[in-house]
Amino acid sequence: MTTESTLALPVGTTLDRFIMRQQESFAYAKGELSQLLRDIALASKIVGREINRAGLTDITGAFGRDNIQGESQQKLDVIANIRFKRALINGGEVCGILSEEEDDIIQTNNYNGKYVVAIDPLDGSSNIDVNVSIGTIFSIYRRVSPIGTPATFEDFMQGGRRQAAAGYILYGSSTVMVYTTGKGVNCFTYENSLGEFFFSNANIQMPVTGKIYSINDAYYDEFAPSIKSFIADMRVSSGAMARYIGSLVGDFHRNLLKGGIYLYPPTQKAKEGKLRLLYECYPLALILEQAGGRAIDGTQNILDIVPTKVHQRCVAYLGSKNLIDDLEQRVLNV
Ligand code: AHG
Ligand code: MN
Ligand code: MN
């Protein structure tokens, strides 16, 4: 089966059926990756339910501990981490997990699992308590360590280009799951009463340019002149719009559909950038590349960055091709 026949599936096809049909287009696929994507979708339904009723069940607010990034963990961060871990461990396809919420690689004890997953279980922590969109971001690799052994550091250090699949779930005005297995980007919308994700946006292509720029303006004075000049020119371009939720998944999804750019340059507090390479930047970079956009750290394509640490940070400029080209010229020409 070709990609075309998968993409020809009608809007309204269930996620499960879509995954099954897509699997048939990989000649030797045995269904493990399909099962893994279904496990992620299942966990996201449970997390989405917890988010929806958060205000009623005393699961908003701080958990009372910092994560490895030195950031205060929210109760929902902890709950989402538990739910995704449980689904991935029970699913059996994964030998190791890297989570934003845990210092070390998590061994699932499924030594025969062929995959590893890097995940930001809940993205946009500052928006949890105020009913604003939050998300989950994931990245999947085929392991490089031998089957039948525990997951290794090297399994997670393969670099962005070796991702087998990547995606995110946005818990917004509706819940959507967007993912790629390297054959285009597709979006599925959750229908609450039926408990199913349905195929809603086929083969998403990002507008080649856009009017939206998303950046935390509070750090403006700390930005390099090249970034300041880019923003200044965006501001005066006709129809320009500043849009910044502070939930990467929400800002990214909007810009993917409408065209625009998300910027997280180095700041005094976050000299290497704030976003995490393995479970924020690589997966979104792969989606962008598949959708015709671009992701750079200023000097190189994010997918080409060679990782050295599991919780490595990364400067990130994510967006429409023409906007990133423009930014890149300014950064390189200083
Ligand atoms: P997380 O909640 O997973 O720690 O990620 C927060 C990230 C990202 O979602 C967002 O775009 C960014 O932090 C916002 O940072 P600022 O508050 O510094 O703008
Ligand atoms: Mn995050
Ligand atoms: Mn997070």
Coordinates of C-alpha atoms and ligand atoms in Angstrom, one line a residue:
M1 CA 0.0 0.0 0.0
T2 CA 1.3 3.5 -0.8
T3 CA 1.2 6.7 1.3
E4 CA -1.5 8.0 -1.1
S5 CA -3.9 5.2 -0.2
T6 CA -3.4 6.0 3.5
L7 CA -4.0 9.7 2.9
A8 CA -7.0 8.8 0.9
L9 CA -8.7 7.6 4.0
P10 CA -11.7 9.8 4.7
V11 CA -11.8 12.4 7.4
G12 CA -13.8 10.8 10.2
T13 CA -11.8 7.5 10.1
T14 CA -10.9 6.5 13.6
L15 CA -7.3 6.8 14.8
D16 CA -7.0 3.1 15.4
R17 CA -8.1 2.3 11.8
F18 CA -5.8 5.0 10.4
I19 CA -2.8 3.5 12.3
M20 CA -3.7 0.0 11.1
R21 CA -3.9 1.1 7.5
Q22 CA -0.7 3.1 7.7
Q23 CA 1.1 0.1 9.1
E24 CA 0.2 -1.8 6.0
S25 CA 2.3 0.7 4.0
F26 CA 5.5 -0.4 5.8
A27 CA 6.4 -3.7 4.1
Y28 CA 7.9 -5.4 7.1
A29 CA 6.0 -3.7 9.9
K30 CA 4.9 -6.1 12.6
G31 CA 2.5 -3.7 14.4
E32 CA 4.7 -2.7 17.4
L33 CA 4.9 0.9 16.4
S34 CA 1.2 0.9 15.7
Q35 CA 0.5 -0.5 19.2
L36 CA 2.8 2.0 20.7
L37 CA 0.9 4.9 19.1
R38 CA -2.3 3.5 20.3
D39 CA -0.9 3.3 23.9
I40 CA 0.0 6.9 23.7
A41 CA -3.5 7.8 22.5
L42 CA -5.0 5.8 25.3
A43 CA -2.9 7.5 28.0
S44 CA -3.8 10.9 26.4
K45 CA -7.5 10.2 26.8
I46 CA -7.0 9.4 30.5
V47 CA -4.8 12.5 31.0
G48 CA -7.3 14.6 29.1
R49 CA -10.0 13.4 31.4
E50 CA -7.9 14.3 34.5
I51 CA -7.3 17.8 33.0
N52 CA -11.0 18.4 32.3
R53 CA -12.0 17.7 35.9
A54 CA -8.9 19.1 37.5
G55 CA -10.7 21.9 39.3
L56 CA -13.1 19.5 40.9
T57 CA -10.7 16.9 42.3
D58 CA -7.9 19.0 44.0
I59 CA -5.3 18.1 41.4
T60 CA -4.4 21.7 40.5
G61 CA -1.4 23.4 42.1
A62 CA 2.1 22.5 43.0
F63 CA 3.1 19.0 43.9
G64 CA 5.7 20.3 46.4
R65 CA 8.9 19.1 44.6
D66 CA 11.2 20.3 41.8
N67 CA 12.0 18.1 38.8
I68 CA 15.5 17.6 37.3
Q69 CA 15.2 21.0 35.5
G70 CA 14.8 22.7 38.9
E71 CA 11.2 23.6 38.0
S72 CA 8.4 23.2 40.4
Q73 CA 6.3 20.1 39.5
Q74 CA 2.6 20.6 39.4
K75 CA 0.3 17.8 40.5
L76 CA -0.9 17.3 36.9
D77 CA 2.7 17.0 35.7
V78 CA 3.1 14.1 38.1
I79 CA -0.2 12.5 37.2
A80 CA 0.5 12.8 33.5
N81 CA 3.9 11.2 34.0
I82 CA 2.4 8.3 35.9
R83 CA -0.3 7.8 33.3
F84 CA 2.0 7.8 30.2
K85 CA 4.5 5.6 32.0
R86 CA 1.8 3.1 32.9
A87 CA 0.4 2.9 29.4
L88 CA 3.9 2.5 27.9
I89 CA 5.0 -0.1 30.4
N90 CA 1.8 -2.1 30.1
G91 CA 1.8 -1.8 26.3
G92 CA 5.0 -3.8 26.2
E93 CA 6.5 -2.3 23.0
V94 CA 9.0 0.0 24.8
C95 CA 12.1 -1.0 26.7
G96 CA 12.9 2.5 28.0
I97 CA 11.3 5.9 28.7
L98 CA 12.9 9.3 29.1
S99 CA 10.6 11.7 30.9
E100 CA 11.0 15.4 31.6
E101 CA 9.8 14.6 35.1
E102 CA 12.4 12.0 36.0
D103 CA 16.2 12.4 36.3
D104 CA 17.2 9.0 34.8
I105 CA 16.1 6.8 31.9
I106 CA 13.2 4.6 33.1
Q107 CA 13.6 0.9 32.5
T108 CA 10.3 -0.7 31.7
N109 CA 11.6 -4.2 32.1
N110 CA 10.1 -5.1 28.8
Y111 CA 13.5 -6.2 27.5
N112 CA 12.1 -7.4 24.2
G113 CA 10.5 -4.0 23.5
K114 CA 11.9 -2.6 20.2
Y115 CA 11.3 1.1 20.9
V116 CA 12.2 3.8 23.4
V117 CA 10.1 6.9 24.0
A118 CA 11.2 10.4 25.1
I119 CA 8.3 12.4 26.5
D120 CA 7.2 15.7 28.0
P121 CA 4.1 14.3 29.7
L122 CA 2.6 17.7 30.3
D123 CA 3.8 20.8 28.6
G124 CA 2.7 24.3 29.6
S125 CA 2.8 23.8 33.4
S126 CA 2.2 27.5 34.1
N127 CA -1.2 27.2 32.4
I128 CA -2.5 24.2 34.2
D129 CA -4.4 26.0 36.9
V130 CA -6.0 28.6 34.7
N131 CA -7.8 26.5 32.2
V132 CA -5.5 27.4 29.3
S133 CA -4.4 24.9 26.7
I134 CA -1.6 22.4 27.6
G135 CA -0.1 19.5 25.9
T136 CA 2.0 16.3 25.7
I137 CA 5.0 15.9 23.3
F138 CA 6.6 12.6 22.4
S139 CA 9.4 11.2 20.3
I140 CA 9.9 7.5 19.4
Y141 CA 13.1 5.7 18.4
R142 CA 13.9 2.1 17.4
R143 CA 16.4 0.9 20.0
V144 CA 20.0 0.4 18.9
S145 CA 20.9 -1.8 21.9
P146 CA 20.3 -5.5 21.5
I147 CA 16.8 -6.9 22.0
G148 CA 16.5 -8.8 25.3
T149 CA 18.6 -6.3 27.3
P150 CA 17.7 -3.1 29.2
A151 CA 17.5 0.2 27.4
T152 CA 20.7 2.2 27.2
F153 CA 21.8 5.9 27.0
E154 CA 22.7 5.3 23.4
D155 CA 19.1 4.4 22.5
F156 CA 18.1 8.0 23.4
M157 CA 21.2 9.6 21.8
Q158 CA 20.5 8.8 18.2
G159 CA 19.7 12.3 17.1
G160 CA 16.5 13.9 15.7
R161 CA 16.9 12.4 12.2
R162 CA 16.5 8.8 13.5
Q163 CA 13.1 9.4 15.1
A164 CA 10.7 6.7 14.0
A165 CA 7.7 8.8 14.9
A166 CA 7.0 12.0 16.8
G167 CA 3.9 13.9 17.8
Y168 CA 1.9 15.8 20.4
I169 CA -1.4 16.0 22.0
L170 CA -3.0 19.4 22.5
Y171 CA -5.6 19.6 25.3
G172 CA -7.3 22.7 24.0
S173 CA -10.8 23.8 23.1
S174 CA -10.8 20.3 21.7
T175 CA -8.2 17.6 22.2
V176 CA -6.1 16.8 19.1
M177 CA -3.3 14.4 18.4
V178 CA -0.9 15.3 15.7
Y179 CA 1.9 12.9 14.7
T180 CA 4.2 11.8 11.9
T181 CA 5.9 8.5 11.1
G182 CA 7.9 10.2 8.4
K183 CA 5.1 10.1 5.8
G184 CA 3.4 13.5 6.3
V185 CA 1.7 15.0 9.3
N186 CA -1.9 14.1 10.3
C187 CA -4.2 15.4 12.9
F188 CA -6.9 13.6 14.9
T189 CA -9.6 15.2 16.9
Y190 CA -11.0 13.6 20.0
E191 CA -14.8 13.1 20.2
N192 CA -15.6 13.1 23.9
S193 CA -18.8 11.3 24.0
L194 CA -17.5 8.4 21.8
G195 CA -14.1 8.3 23.4
E196 CA -12.4 8.1 20.0
F197 CA -9.9 10.2 18.1
F198 CA -11.1 10.8 14.5
F199 CA -9.0 11.8 11.5
S200 CA -9.5 15.5 11.0
N201 CA -6.6 17.2 9.1
A202 CA -4.8 15.2 6.4
N203 CA -1.2 15.8 5.4
I204 CA -0.9 19.2 7.1
Q205 CA 1.3 21.6 5.2
M206 CA 2.4 24.7 7.0
P207 CA 1.9 28.0 5.2
V208 CA 5.3 29.0 3.7
T209 CA 5.1 32.3 5.5
G210 CA 3.0 33.9 8.2
K211 CA 2.1 37.0 10.2
I212 CA 2.3 35.5 13.7
Y213 CA 5.3 35.7 16.0
S214 CA 5.4 33.9 19.3
I215 CA 8.0 35.0 21.8
N216 CA 8.1 35.9 25.5
D217 CA 8.5 39.6 25.2
A218 CA 9.6 40.0 28.8
Y219 CA 13.1 38.9 27.8
Y220 CA 13.4 41.3 24.9
D221 CA 16.2 43.3 26.3
E222 CA 18.3 40.2 26.7
F223 CA 18.1 39.1 23.0
A224 CA 20.9 39.4 20.5
P225 CA 20.6 42.3 18.0
S226 CA 19.8 39.9 15.1
I227 CA 16.8 38.6 17.1
K228 CA 15.7 42.1 18.1
S229 CA 15.9 43.3 14.5
F230 CA 13.8 40.3 13.3
I231 CA 11.1 41.0 15.9
A232 CA 11.2 44.7 15.1
D233 CA 10.6 44.0 11.4
M234 CA 7.9 41.4 12.2
R235 CA 6.1 44.1 14.3
V236 CA 5.9 46.6 11.5
S237 CA 5.0 44.1 8.7
S238 CA 1.4 44.4 7.6
G239 CA -1.1 42.3 9.5
A240 CA 1.5 41.2 12.1
M241 CA 0.2 39.5 15.2
A242 CA 2.0 38.7 18.4
R243 CA 0.5 35.5 20.0
Y244 CA 2.1 33.8 23.0
I245 CA 0.3 31.4 25.3
G246 CA 3.3 30.0 27.1
S247 CA 2.3 26.5 26.2
L248 CA 4.7 25.4 23.5
V249 CA 2.2 22.8 22.1
G250 CA -0.5 25.4 21.8
D251 CA 1.7 28.1 20.3
F252 CA 3.2 25.5 17.9
H253 CA -0.1 24.1 16.8
R254 CA -1.6 27.5 16.0
N255 CA 1.4 28.5 14.0
L256 CA 1.6 25.2 12.2
L257 CA -2.0 25.7 10.9
K258 CA -1.9 29.5 10.4
G259 CA 1.8 30.2 9.5
G260 CA 4.2 32.0 11.8
I261 CA 7.2 31.6 14.0
Y262 CA 7.9 30.5 17.6
L263 CA 11.1 31.8 19.1
Y264 CA 12.9 30.8 22.3
P265 CA 16.3 32.5 22.1
P266 CA 19.0 32.3 24.8
T267 CA 18.2 34.4 27.9
Q268 CA 20.3 35.3 30.9
K269 CA 18.5 32.6 32.9
A270 CA 18.5 30.1 30.1
K271 CA 21.8 30.6 28.3
E272 CA 21.4 27.4 26.2
G273 CA 17.7 28.1 25.6
K274 CA 14.9 26.8 27.8
L275 CA 13.3 24.1 25.7
R276 CA 14.4 20.5 25.9
L277 CA 16.0 18.9 22.9
L278 CA 14.9 15.3 23.1
Y279 CA 11.2 15.7 24.1
E280 CA 10.3 19.1 22.9
C281 CA 12.5 20.3 20.0
Y282 CA 13.4 17.1 18.1
P283 CA 9.7 15.9 17.8
L284 CA 8.4 19.4 16.8
A285 CA 11.3 19.8 14.4
L286 CA 10.4 16.5 12.6
I287 CA 6.8 17.6 12.4
L288 CA 7.8 20.9 10.9
E289 CA 10.1 19.3 8.4
Q290 CA 7.3 16.9 7.3
A291 CA 4.9 19.8 7.0
G292 CA 7.3 22.0 5.0
G293 CA 8.4 24.3 7.8
R294 CA 11.8 24.6 9.5
A295 CA 13.4 24.3 12.9
I296 CA 16.8 25.8 13.7
D297 CA 18.8 26.7 16.8
G298 CA 20.3 29.7 15.0
T299 CA 23.2 28.0 13.4
Q300 CA 21.9 24.6 12.4
N301 CA 18.8 22.5 11.7
I302 CA 17.6 21.2 15.1
L303 CA 17.4 17.7 13.7
D304 CA 21.1 17.8 13.1
I305 CA 22.1 18.7 16.6
V306 CA 24.2 15.9 18.1
P307 CA 22.8 15.2 21.6
T308 CA 25.1 14.7 24.6
K309 CA 22.7 14.8 27.6
V310 CA 19.2 13.3 28.0
H311 CA 17.8 16.6 29.5
Q312 CA 19.8 18.8 27.1
R313 CA 18.3 22.3 26.4
C314 CA 18.2 23.9 23.0
V315 CA 17.7 27.3 21.5
A316 CA 14.7 27.0 19.2
Y317 CA 13.2 28.9 16.3
L318 CA 10.3 26.9 14.9
G319 CA 8.2 28.1 12.0
S320 CA 7.2 28.8 8.4
K321 CA 10.0 28.3 6.0
N322 CA 10.4 31.9 4.7
L323 CA 10.4 33.3 8.3
I324 CA 13.1 30.9 9.4
D325 CA 15.2 31.5 6.3
D326 CA 15.0 35.3 7.1
L327 CA 15.9 34.8 10.7
E328 CA 18.8 32.4 9.8
Q329 CA 20.3 35.0 7.5
R330 CA 20.3 37.6 10.2
V331 CA 21.8 35.3 12.8
L332 CA 24.5 34.1 10.4
N333 CA 25.4 37.5 9.1
V334 CA 26.5 39.1 12.3
Ligands
AHG1 P1 7.0 22.6 30.6 O1 5.7 23.0 31.2 O2 7.0 21.2 30.0 O3 8.1 22.8 31.6 O4 7.3 23.5 29.4 C1 7.2 24.9 29.5 C2 7.8 25.6 28.3 C3 6.9 25.7 27.1 O5 5.7 25.1 27.1 C4 6.6 27.2 27.0 O6 6.6 27.5 25.6 C5 7.8 27.8 27.7 O7 8.2 26.9 28.7 C6 7.4 29.1 28.3 O8 8.5 29.6 28.9 P2 8.4 31.1 29.5 O9 7.5 31.1 30.6 O10 9.9 31.4 29.9 O11 8.0 32.0 28.3
MN2 MN 7.4 21.4 28.0
MN3 MN 6.4 19.4 31.0

